[in-house]
C-alpha positions as a LaTeX table, in Angstrom:
\begin{tabular}{lrrr}
\hline
Residue & $x$ (\AA) & $y$ (\AA) & $z$ (\AA) \\
\hline
Met1 & 35.68 & $-69.52$ & 165.96 \\
Ile2 & 37.95 & $-66.91$ & 164.28 \\
Asp3 & 38.88 & $-63.86$ & 166.32 \\
Tyr4 & 40.75 & $-61.64$ & 163.85 \\
Val5 & 43.27 & $-61.53$ & 161.01 \\
Lys6 & 46.82 & $-61.34$ & 162.39 \\
Phe7 & 48.40 & $-59.82$ & 159.27 \\
Ala8 & 47.77 & $-59.41$ & 155.57 \\
Pro9 & 50.51 & $-59.78$ & 152.96 \\
Leu10 & 51.68 & $-56.69$ & 151.10 \\
Pro11 & 53.92 & $-57.46$ & 148.10 \\
Val12 & 57.18 & $-55.49$ & 148.10 \\
Arg13 & 60.43 & $-55.82$ & 146.18 \\
Asp14 & 62.72 & $-53.69$ & 148.37 \\
Gln15 & 62.02 & $-54.40$ & 152.04 \\
Asn16 & 64.22 & $-51.59$ & 153.37 \\
Arg17 & 62.48 & $-49.00$ & 151.19 \\
Ala18 & 59.04 & $-50.36$ & 152.18 \\
Leu19 & 59.99 & $-50.42$ & 155.85 \\
Ala20 & 61.08 & $-46.77$ & 155.79 \\
Tyr21 & 57.93 & $-45.74$ & 153.90 \\
Tyr22 & 55.41 & $-47.49$ & 156.14 \\
Thr23 & 57.06 & $-46.48$ & 159.42 \\
Glu24 & 58.08 & $-42.90$ & 158.55 \\
Lys25 & 55.15 & $-41.84$ & 156.35 \\
Leu26 & 52.27 & $-43.96$ & 157.69 \\
Gly27 & 53.32 & $-44.32$ & 161.34 \\
Met28 & 53.30 & $-48.12$ & 161.50 \\
Arg29 & 55.53 & $-49.94$ & 163.98 \\
Val30 & 57.80 & $-52.94$ & 163.52 \\
Ala31 & 56.42 & $-56.04$ & 165.27 \\
Gln32 & 59.02 & $-58.43$ & 163.84 \\
Asp33 & 62.08 & $-58.08$ & 161.64 \\
Arg34 & 63.98 & $-61.37$ & 161.35 \\
Pro35 & 65.93 & $-63.29$ & 158.73 \\
Tyr36 & 63.53 & $-65.37$ & 156.63 \\
Gln37 & 64.31 & $-66.83$ & 153.23 \\
Glu38 & 67.56 & $-66.33$ & 151.38 \\
Gly39 & 67.90 & $-62.65$ & 150.60 \\
Ser40 & 64.81 & $-61.54$ & 152.55 \\
Arg41 & 63.49 & $-60.90$ & 156.03 \\
Trp42 & 60.21 & $-61.61$ & 157.78 \\
Ile43 & 58.95 & $-58.10$ & 158.50 \\
Glu44 & 55.61 & $-57.58$ & 160.23 \\
Leu45 & 54.25 & $-54.10$ & 160.91 \\
Thr46 & 51.44 & $-53.09$ & 163.21 \\
Ile47 & 49.16 & $-50.09$ & 163.36 \\
Pro48 & 48.98 & $-48.62$ & 166.87 \\
Gly49 & 45.71 & $-49.73$ & 168.47 \\
Ala50 & 44.85 & $-52.30$ & 165.78 \\
Gln51 & 44.96 & $-56.10$ & 165.96 \\
Thr52 & 45.73 & $-56.70$ & 162.28 \\
Gly53 & 49.12 & $-55.84$ & 160.83 \\
Ile54 & 50.87 & $-56.30$ & 157.50 \\
Trp55 & 53.63 & $-58.62$ & 156.33 \\
Phe56 & 55.99 & $-57.72$ & 153.47 \\
Ala57 & 55.57 & $-60.57$ & 150.96 \\
Pro58 & 58.11 & $-60.97$ & 148.13 \\
Arg59 & 57.22 & $-59.19$ & 144.88 \\
Gly60 & 58.83 & $-59.81$ & 141.49 \\
Asp61 & 59.03 & $-56.20$ & 140.28 \\
Asp62 & 57.79 & $-52.66$ & 140.87 \\
Thr63 & 55.16 & $-52.70$ & 138.10 \\
Pro64 & 52.31 & $-50.53$ & 139.41 \\
Ser65 & 49.06 & $-52.28$ & 140.21 \\
Glu66 & 45.70 & $-50.66$ & 139.61 \\
Gln67 & 44.12 & $-52.96$ & 142.20 \\
Pro68 & 44.36 & $-51.77$ & 145.83 \\
Ser69 & 46.68 & $-54.03$ & 147.84 \\
Leu70 & 45.87 & $-52.70$ & 151.29 \\
Ile71 & 42.78 & $-50.96$ & 152.64 \\
Leu72 & 43.41 & $-48.61$ & 155.58 \\
Ile73 & 40.64 & $-47.02$ & 157.66 \\
Thr74 & 40.63 & $-43.57$ & 159.25 \\
Thr75 & 37.94 & $-41.52$ & 160.94 \\
Asn76 & 38.84 & $-38.40$ & 158.92 \\
Val77 & 39.78 & $-39.02$ & 155.29 \\
Lys78 & 40.28 & $-35.32$ & 154.51 \\
Ala79 & 42.69 & $-34.80$ & 157.43 \\
Ala80 & 44.58 & $-38.01$ & 156.60 \\
His81 & 44.82 & $-36.94$ & 152.96 \\
Ala82 & 46.32 & $-33.57$ & 153.96 \\
Glu83 & 48.76 & $-35.17$ & 156.43 \\
Leu84 & 49.96 & $-37.74$ & 153.89 \\
Ala85 & 50.40 & $-35.04$ & 151.23 \\
Ala86 & 52.51 & $-33.02$ & 153.67 \\
Lys87 & 54.75 & $-36.07$ & 154.18 \\
Gly88 & 55.30 & $-36.42$ & 150.42 \\
Val89 & 53.02 & $-39.42$ & 149.85 \\
Val90 & 51.91 & $-39.74$ & 146.20 \\
Leu91 & 48.13 & $-39.29$ & 146.34 \\
Thr92 & 46.34 & $-40.62$ & 143.27 \\
Gln93 & 42.72 & $-39.87$ & 144.23 \\
Gly94 & 40.66 & $-38.42$ & 146.98 \\
Pro95 & 38.95 & $-37.56$ & 149.08 \\
Thr96 & 36.10 & $-38.88$ & 146.91 \\
Asp97 & 32.57 & $-40.16$ & 147.59 \\
Ser98 & 32.64 & $-43.94$ & 147.53 \\
Pro99 & 30.41 & $-45.85$ & 145.11 \\
Trp100 & 29.99 & $-48.72$ & 147.58 \\
Arg101 & 28.54 & $-46.85$ & 150.60 \\
Ala102 & 26.64 & $-43.57$ & 150.65 \\
Gly103 & 28.30 & $-40.90$ & 152.78 \\
Glu104 & 31.68 & $-42.66$ & 152.92 \\
Leu105 & 34.80 & $-40.99$ & 151.53 \\
Phe106 & 37.91 & $-42.71$ & 150.26 \\
Gly107 & 41.29 & $-41.75$ & 148.89 \\
Leu108 & 44.05 & $-43.58$ & 147.09 \\
Phe109 & 47.81 & $-43.35$ & 147.33 \\
Arg110 & 50.64 & $-45.25$ & 145.66 \\
His111 & 53.60 & $-46.28$ & 147.72 \\
Thr112 & 57.16 & $-46.50$ & 146.44 \\
Gln113 & 56.77 & $-50.02$ & 145.05 \\
Gly114 & 53.65 & $-49.72$ & 142.95 \\
Asn115 & 50.96 & $-50.77$ & 145.43 \\
\hline
\end{tabular}
C-alpha cells in the first residue's frame, strides 16, 4: 500500500542558512528550490542513494529544541562524528551507546537553527 516517505519536514527560520548547512556540511542535494508562500521557498533536499528527503518547513524562531527533529542513519557513527566535527558541526553528544537497542551507537548535533 505505502512504498516510502517522500520527505519529512524540518522546521527552519532562515532557508538560505539551512540550505548552505545541509548541502555543505551534510552533503545533501537540492531536489527542488522554487517560490512557495510569500517570503519563502519550497526547498526539498535528498540524501544520495536514499528515497526519503527533507523539506524546510517554516519555523517561528531559532529557540533550540531538545527533541530531535531529524534522525539520520550511517553505517559508522564514529567516522561520521569525526567528519562532522572536522566540518565545524556543533556536536552535542556521541558516539554513545543507545538505550533503545543494544550494540547501536548514536550521536547528536545541533544545526544553525536550533534543531
